[in-house]
Amino acid sequence: MQVSGKWLAELVDLPKDTTPQQIADKLTAAGLEVEAVTDLSAALKGVIVARVLACVAHPGADKLKLCKVDGGSATPDGAVDVVCGAANVFAGALVCFATPGTVLPGGKSIAVATVRGVTSHGMLCSASELGLTSSATPASDPSSDGLVLLPEGDGFSIGAPASMAIGRDDVVYTIGVTPNRPDALSHLGVARELAAAFRSRLKAQAPTCAERGGPIDTLATVTIEDVDGCPRYACRVIEDVVVGRSPRHIQARLAAVGIRSINNIVDVTNLVMMERGIPLHAFDLDKIAKQGTRAAIVVRDARPGELLVTLDGKERLLVEGDVVIADTAGEGRAIALGGVMGGRDTEVTPTTTRILLESAHFNAARVRRTARRLDLHSEASHRFERGADPNGVLQSLDRAAALVAEFSAIVMREVSGKEPKGRVARGVIDSYPKKIAPVLVTLRPRRAAQLLGVPPKLVDETSASKLLLSLGLEVEGREAEAIRFRVPTFRPDLTREVDLIEELLRLLGMDLIPATLPTRSGENESVLFDARRHRALLLGRRALAASGYDEAVNLAFASPADIAAFGATDDVIRLKNPLGEERSLLRRSLLPGLVQNVALNHRRGISDVRLYEAGVVFLGRNPEGRTPRPNSPAGPTGADAFAIERPRLAGIATGSRSPSTFDHKAEALDFFDVKGHLEDLLGTLGATGVSMSAFEGPEAPVFLHPRAAARLSVATDAGAEVCGLVGELHPDLAGRWGLKNRAVVFDLDTDVLARATRSLIAARPLPRFPAVRRDFALVVDERVPAAVLQRGFADNAAVAGLLEQVEIFDVYQGKGVPPGKKSVAVGVTLRAEDRTLTDVDVQRLQDALVAGAKDLGAEVRAG
Amino acid sequence: MTLAEIETLLVQSFAEAKAALGSASTPAELEAARVQFLGQKGFIQTAKKSVGQLKDVADKKAAGKLCNDKDRELQEAFQQSATQLEERAREAELATRLDVTLPGRRARRGHRHPLSATCDDILAVLSGLGFQPAEGPEVEHDFYNFEALNMPKDHPARDMQDTFYVQTSEGEGDVVLRTHTSPVQARTMLAAGKPPIRISCHGRVYRKDEDTTHSPMFHQIKGLYVDKDVTFADLKGTLQLFAERIFVAGTRVRLRPSFFPFTEPSVEVDISCFACGGLGQGGTSTNDEGRCRLCKATGFIEIMGAGMVDPEVFKACKLDPDQVSGFAFGIGVERVAMLRYGISDIRLLYENDERFLAQFPS
C-alpha cells in the first residue's frame, strides 16, 4: 500500500515539523511496517521550471531546435542555449528544464554537451524523461511524447523546482499491510493510526453531496437476492456527466500512490477507495437494461456456466458462489462481478452521460474464492476479501458522487467554457437487508495486565479506555472490573478480548513491557521426538566427517526421471502445483540428489567428492493417513500422517582414497573404502552383528553395478535387521548423470541405525596372557565368499572361547592357483583368558581349524 | 695344516683383514669384510678348525691362543669400525635438512553443512532454555498446517504463505507440504493434552517462492511454551536471552506489532545488527560510504516472528484459553546461517559444491 504524505496531511493534524522519518517510525512501531520512504521530488532534483524565450531551427540538423531558455536563478548569467528535439517546443513555453548535473529518474545524466556543433546547457524534459506516466502529467497532449508544457497562471515561478509544478512534491510511504488490517488500506485508516500514535486528532471528514437532479426512484431500482454474498448495496445516479481528464492534481495524487489515471469518473472511484478504503464502481446507466425508465440492478448468485466479459477484456466463466451484479436484459445478464471487477458492456466511455455509482459491501470469503479461482486480484477484491467497512458505504458514495459532479464541471469548463454540468440525482438507494452492527467486546483490565505481564496501573480502566477510544472504539457499558467496548465496523479484526489487549500493547509501545523469564519449571517432555534417532544421527555424522564426508542438504523435490532411475514406481507423492515438472514429486531416495551434487562438482572440476545427507524420503501414501485424526490417541503423534516418511542417511564417494601429496600419487577409492567407512560408522554407533551380503539376481537394485552391490544388516532389538545398501553406482547411470568417475553410494535406514545404536558400552579388561597367531592359506572355489571362510573359523567348536580374531589378509589368483579357484590367506589369533596356550594346545586347535576348513571344501596350503 | 702353516695363515691374512675392516666406508662393506674374514668360511674359522687337527698339545695351545688373539683383535677392529661408521652416519643424517615448507599430509575430513550446524546451535540454545526438540510430518493435513492454527479456509492470512498442495484422491481433504513447523506445535498440544509444554519444532518447510533469498524448501525452528500465567513479558525476556546466545552478547531486541493468525498479540522481532553494533555505520560489513550493508544502515535486522498463542489455537488443540496461556516464536535457519556466515545467495546452500562446504567446521 502506497500512502501519500500530502494526502495524509489533509486528514490528520500532526505536530509541526514532523519529519517523514518520524512518521514512518511511528507507523512501523504501530504495526504498519513502512518498507520504504520515497521522496518523489528527490528524483527530480536539478529539474526546474523554465521559460523558452526563443526557439529557432538548429543550424546543423533538420529535426532539432535551438532554444534560449531562462531558468531564473538557475541561469544566473542569463538565458542559456539548449538543443531540443521535441516537436511541441515553442517560444514562450513554460517547461521542465534539467540543468547540467541532474540525474533523471531513468538514470540519464545531464551535462553541458555539444550537439551537432552547438553547445547545449541542459535538457528540456518529456513526461517519460521525468519518470511520469503520460496520463499522470499535465501535458496538454497526452498522445505525444513531447515536452511537458506547464499551464500558465498557476503561479509557478521561473527557477523553482519542477517537482511542485507537476505535483511530485510528495513523500510516499510504502506500507506492508498485514491481512488483519483492512482499515489500513486507506489514507483515512492510516491517518487514524497516526492520530492515535501522535495523540493527535483526525480532521473532520463528513462528506456531503448536493443533490440537484431528479429523484433517483425514477432512474434506478436495486434488488438484492443474494443477501449472504451482498449484505448491502447502495447507489447514486449522476446525470449530465462529462467524461474527460481528471484535474492535474488528482492525476498526480493517484500517480503518487501507484494508480494510473483513466478518466475523471474512474479516477473518482479510485480516489475515494484510496481515501476511505471502500471500493466503488461506476456503471454507464444507459447501458444497463431498463424496466420502464429505471435501470434495474439485481444482485444475485451467479448461475453455473454464466459468462461475463470483465473490464480487462477477458471472458470469465462464472460458477455458483460468485456474486454478480446483473440487470434484467433477457433472462438477466451479469454486468459486473461483485467486489472483484466491473463488466465491459456497462463500462464508462467518453460518450457516457449518466452514471450509476455503486457503493456496496460484499462477503469477504465469497470475494476471495472468486478472485482466487479466476486469478483476478484487483484493488477491490484485495479490500473486500480482507473486510471493508459495511457502514462506511454511504459516506464513500456521497464523497464520490460529489467529486463526479465536480470533475464533470471542470471538464465542461475546460473543454467548452460552458456552464458546469453534472447533477447528482436526489436521494440514495440503500438496500441493507442484513444490517451489520458494531461488535461489543468486553475487556477485563486485569486480564490485560496478566497476559502482557505489566503492572495493572498501566492498563487500568482509565488508561485502557483512553487508549482504545483513540482508535475509534466507544465505551458501551461497564461491568464489574470490565468494560464493554463497541468496535467500529472498520476494524473487523477486533472481535475478542485478546484483540483489544493487542491494541493496548500497540498503543503502549513495546518499550514499556518488562522483560522477564518464565518462573515455573514443570516437567516437560517432548512427545514428538525420537531421542534414539537423534543420537544415532549425531554419532553417524561424526563418523562420516571423520571419513571425509561433507554434509549435503538437498531440496526434497524429485523429477520423474529421478524416481525412474532409482527403481520405477507409481507410489509417489505428487504435487498439485509444482514448480515445474522437474520438481513435481517428492523424493523416494536421497541418492538422486547426491548424484547430481557430485555431477555439479565434476562439472566444476572438483573430482574428489564425498557427500552424505540425512533427511526424510517419502515412500508413498500412508494407508492410515487419509484424514487427520486429532482426537485419537496416536493420530497427533504422527499415525495419521498422509505420507510414509522415513529418515535415511545416504552418501556418495568418488575420486581418490586419500589426497595426493608431493611424494605420493592418489589412488582411486573403491567399494572397500566405502565399506570401511560404513564399518567405522557402525562401530561408532556401537552396532554389533554387522554383515554384508551380495544382492542376488533380480533383487539387485537397478542403480548399482552388479559386481559390487551389497545389503547391510545389523543386530537390533528385533534381531538381525537389514539396514540399507552399499554399492558401486551403475556405470550407465553414472554416465547418464554426468559423473566423470566411478562412484560408490550407500543408503541407510536411520531408524534401523537408531535401533542398532548401543547407548551403554561395557569396557573389557586388558588380556593377561599372550596370544598366538597362525596363518592359513585356503584354496577354494572363487565364488566362495570370504565371509563364509571367516565364519567357518569363527564358528569352529574347538576354538570356542579361545578365538580372538579372524583376519583375511590376502586374496590371490594366478600362478600356482588352479583356474576358477582363489587362495585366501586367513590369520587367526588365539588367546585363553586364564592361561598361556601351550604348543600342544595350539597344535590341537590348528588341526581342528584345518579340518574345519576342509569341511568347507578348502584345500589348506600352509599352517 | 702344521703349526707353522697356521701361523703363516693367521699372520698373513690378519694384515689384510685388519686393513679391510678398518677401511670399510659403508656398513655393507664392513659386513662383507666381516663375513669374508670372520665368517664361517673366513681364515679365523679355517685356522680354528685346523687347530683341532694338530696332534701336539703344545702346538695346539699355541695355535689356539694365536687364533683367539687374532680373532679378538679383529672383532675389536670390527666393532671400532662399526662404531665409527654409525657415528659418521649419524653425523651425516644430522647434517641433512627436510624442506619443512612442503605441505603436510592430511587425512580428508568432512564438514558439517552450515544449515544443520546452525540448526543444532539454535536447538542447543533452546534446550538450555528448557525447550525440548519436537518433529513431525512434512506432508501435512490442511487441518494441522492451517485450520488448527486459526487459518480457516478462505482466510486472507493464507496468502502470507504460498502453499504447495499434494495430489489426493477424490473426496479427501487438502494436503499440503507444511508451510511452517507450527503443525508440530498443534500435534504436540493435542497429544500432550496438558501443560506445561515447552518444545522447539525444527525441520524442513516449503513455500512456493524462489529468488536469491527464498528457497521453495527451507528450515525453520519454532519455539512454543504453554503453561499457566505465561506473559508477554516472559516472551520478551526469552527472546532477549535467545538473541544474545544465538548472536553476540549485548544484542538488543526490538519488537514491532505485526500479525500472525496463530498468535495474538503478534510481533516482529528485530535484533541490533551484530556487524555494526546497531549503529548503522562502521563495523565489519560496510559499503563505500561506511554504512553498514548487513542492516542496510538501519541498525536492526529482522530475524523472527513471535507472539502469544491465539485463543483459537488453544481451542482447536483442546486446551482451555482461560486456564493456560503461552507464547510462540519462529526463526528461519537459512536466515540465521546467511547472516552469520555472510552468505548472500540462498542457492549456495543447496548446491553442495565441495569448495563451499569445505569452509565450515567439521
Coordinates of C-alpha atoms in Angstrom, one line a residue, chain A residues 28-31 33 178-180 365 368-369 372 385 447 450-453 496 498-499 502 505-506 510 513-518 520-524 526-529 533 541 545-546 548-557 573-577 579 583 586-587 597 600-601 604 606 608 610-616 618 621 625-631 635-638 640-643 645 659 661-663, chain B residues 102-103 105-106 108-113 115-116 130 132-135 137-139 141 143-144 154-160 163-169 172 174-175 177 184 187-188 190-191 196-199 202 204 206 208 210 215-217 219 225 227-234 236-238 241 255-259 264-267 302 308 310-312 318 321 325 327 349-355 357:
Chain A
T28 CA 6.2 0.9 11.9
A29 CA 6.0 1.0 15.7
A30 CA 2.2 0.8 15.4
G31 CA 2.5 -2.4 13.3
E33 CA 5.5 -1.6 8.7
T178 CA -0.9 -7.3 7.3
P179 CA -4.1 -9.1 6.2
N180 CA -5.8 -8.4 9.5
A365 CA -14.9 -15.3 1.8
R368 CA -11.8 -14.3 -2.0
R369 CA -13.0 -17.6 -3.6
R372 CA -8.6 -16.9 -6.4
E385 CA -11.7 -10.1 1.0
R447 CA -6.6 -9.9 32.3
Q450 CA -1.9 -10.5 33.4
L451 CA -1.4 -11.6 29.8
L452 CA 1.0 -8.8 29.0
G453 CA 2.9 -9.1 32.3
R496 CA -12.3 -10.7 21.2
V498 CA -7.3 -10.6 23.3
D499 CA -7.6 -8.5 20.2
E502 CA -3.1 -6.4 21.4
L505 CA 0.1 -3.3 23.6
R506 CA 0.5 -1.5 20.2
M510 CA 6.9 -2.4 23.4
I513 CA 6.8 -4.1 28.6
P514 CA 9.3 -5.5 31.1
A515 CA 11.5 -8.5 30.1
T516 CA 11.1 -11.4 32.4
L517 CA 11.7 -15.1 32.2
P518 CA 9.1 -17.8 33.0
R520 CA 7.6 -22.1 36.6
S521 CA 9.5 -25.1 35.7
G522 CA 7.2 -28.1 35.4
E523 CA 8.0 -31.5 34.0
N524 CA 8.2 -31.2 30.3
S526 CA 8.5 -33.8 24.1
V527 CA 6.1 -36.4 22.8
L528 CA 7.1 -35.9 19.2
F529 CA 10.8 -36.7 19.4
R533 CA 17.3 -41.4 16.2
R541 CA 27.6 -37.5 11.4
A545 CA 33.0 -36.4 9.0
A546 CA 36.0 -38.4 10.2
G548 CA 35.9 -37.3 4.9
Y549 CA 32.3 -36.8 4.0
D550 CA 30.8 -33.3 3.7
E551 CA 27.2 -32.9 4.7
A552 CA 24.9 -32.0 1.9
V553 CA 21.4 -30.5 2.0
N554 CA 19.2 -31.0 -1.0
L555 CA 15.6 -29.9 -1.8
A556 CA 13.2 -32.7 -1.2
F557 CA 11.7 -32.4 -4.7
I573 CA 3.7 -38.2 -3.5
R574 CA 2.8 -35.7 -6.3
L575 CA 2.4 -32.0 -6.0
K576 CA -0.7 -30.4 -7.4
N577 CA 1.0 -27.1 -8.1
L579 CA 7.5 -25.5 -9.6
R583 CA 10.2 -30.7 -9.2
L586 CA 8.8 -35.8 -3.5
R587 CA 11.9 -37.8 -3.4
N597 CA 25.6 -32.8 -6.4
L600 CA 27.8 -30.5 -10.4
N601 CA 31.2 -30.8 -8.6
R604 CA 33.2 -27.5 -11.9
I606 CA 36.3 -31.0 -8.5
D608 CA 37.3 -35.7 -5.1
R610 CA 32.4 -37.3 -0.6
L611 CA 28.9 -36.3 0.5
Y612 CA 26.2 -37.5 2.8
E613 CA 22.8 -36.3 3.6
A614 CA 20.4 -37.0 6.4
G615 CA 16.8 -36.4 5.6
V616 CA 13.4 -37.9 5.1
F618 CA 8.6 -40.1 1.0
R621 CA 0.8 -42.8 0.9
G625 CA -3.4 -41.1 6.8
R626 CA -6.4 -40.4 4.7
T627 CA -7.8 -37.9 7.1
P628 CA -6.4 -36.2 10.2
R629 CA -7.4 -37.8 13.4
P630 CA -6.5 -35.1 16.0
N631 CA -8.8 -36.6 18.6
G635 CA -3.2 -39.5 15.4
P636 CA -1.4 -36.4 16.5
T637 CA 1.8 -38.2 17.2
G638 CA 2.1 -39.0 13.5
D640 CA -2.3 -40.0 10.7
A641 CA 0.5 -38.6 8.6
F642 CA -0.6 -38.5 5.0
A643 CA 2.7 -39.9 3.6
E645 CA 8.1 -40.5 5.7
P659 CA 44.7 -36.7 -1.2
T661 CA 50.8 -35.4 -1.9
F662 CA 54.2 -34.2 -3.2
D663 CA 55.6 -37.7 -2.9
Chain B
L102 CA 56.5 -28.8 1.9
P103 CA 52.8 -29.4 2.6
R105 CA 49.9 -34.9 4.8
R106 CA 46.4 -34.5 5.9
R108 CA 40.5 -35.9 4.5
R109 CA 37.9 -34.6 7.0
G110 CA 34.3 -33.9 6.2
H111 CA 32.4 -30.8 7.2
R112 CA 29.0 -30.0 8.7
H113 CA 26.6 -28.2 6.4
L115 CA 22.4 -25.2 7.9
S116 CA 22.4 -28.3 10.0
G130 CA 14.2 -25.7 28.6
Q132 CA 12.8 -29.9 24.0
P133 CA 13.1 -30.7 20.3
A134 CA 9.9 -32.0 18.5
E135 CA 9.4 -33.3 15.0
P137 CA 5.5 -34.9 9.2
E138 CA 6.5 -32.7 6.3
V139 CA 3.5 -33.7 4.1
H141 CA -3.0 -32.3 6.5
F143 CA -6.0 -29.3 9.4
Y144 CA -2.7 -29.2 11.3
D154 CA -10.8 -18.6 2.6
H155 CA -8.8 -16.7 5.2
P156 CA -6.7 -14.0 3.6
A157 CA -3.9 -14.9 6.0
R158 CA -3.3 -18.0 3.9
D159 CA -1.9 -15.7 1.2
M160 CA 1.0 -15.0 3.6
T163 CA 1.5 -23.2 -0.4
F164 CA 2.4 -26.4 -2.2
Y165 CA -0.6 -28.7 -2.4
V166 CA -0.3 -32.5 -2.7
Q167 CA -2.4 -34.6 -5.0
T168 CA -5.1 -36.5 -3.2
S169 CA -7.9 -38.8 -4.1
E172 CA -10.2 -36.3 0.5
D174 CA -6.5 -30.8 1.3
V175 CA -3.0 -32.0 2.0
L177 CA 3.7 -29.5 2.2
V184 CA 4.1 -29.9 15.2
R187 CA 0.2 -32.1 17.2
T188 CA 2.1 -31.8 20.5
L190 CA -3.2 -32.4 21.1
A191 CA -1.0 -35.4 22.0
P196 CA 3.5 -27.5 30.7
I197 CA 4.6 -27.8 27.1
R198 CA 8.0 -26.4 26.1
I199 CA 9.2 -27.5 22.7
H202 CA 12.5 -27.8 13.8
R204 CA 12.1 -28.6 6.6
Y206 CA 8.0 -25.5 2.0
K208 CA 6.2 -21.7 -3.4
E210 CA 12.2 -18.7 -5.2
S215 CA 14.1 -21.2 -1.5
P216 CA 11.0 -23.4 -2.1
M217 CA 12.3 -25.5 0.8
H219 CA 14.3 -24.8 7.5
Y225 CA 5.8 -22.5 25.7
D227 CA 1.7 -23.1 30.9
K228 CA -0.4 -21.3 33.5
D229 CA 0.2 -17.5 33.6
V230 CA 2.8 -17.2 30.8
T231 CA 3.0 -13.5 29.9
F232 CA 4.1 -11.3 27.0
A233 CA 6.9 -10.0 29.3
D234 CA 8.1 -13.6 29.6
K236 CA 10.2 -10.6 25.6
G237 CA 12.7 -11.9 28.2
T238 CA 13.1 -15.2 26.5
L241 CA 18.2 -14.2 26.1
L255 CA 9.7 -5.7 19.0
R256 CA 7.2 -4.4 16.5
P257 CA 3.5 -5.2 16.4
S258 CA 2.6 -7.5 13.5
F259 CA 0.1 -10.1 12.5
E264 CA -2.3 -12.5 19.4
P265 CA -0.7 -10.2 20.1
S266 CA 1.9 -10.8 17.4
V267 CA 5.2 -9.1 16.9
E302 CA 14.5 -8.5 11.1
M308 CA 1.1 -15.0 22.5
D310 CA -4.1 -17.2 20.0
P311 CA -7.0 -18.5 22.0
E312 CA -8.5 -20.1 18.8
K318 CA -8.2 -28.9 23.1
P321 CA -7.5 -20.5 26.9
S325 CA -1.5 -19.1 28.1
F327 CA 4.0 -17.9 23.6
L349 CA 23.2 -23.6 0.5
Y350 CA 21.7 -26.3 -1.7
E351 CA 24.2 -26.8 -4.5
N352 CA 26.6 -28.7 -2.2
D353 CA 29.7 -27.5 -4.0
E354 CA 32.6 -29.1 -2.2
R355 CA 34.5 -25.8 -2.1
L357 CA 31.1 -26.8 2.2

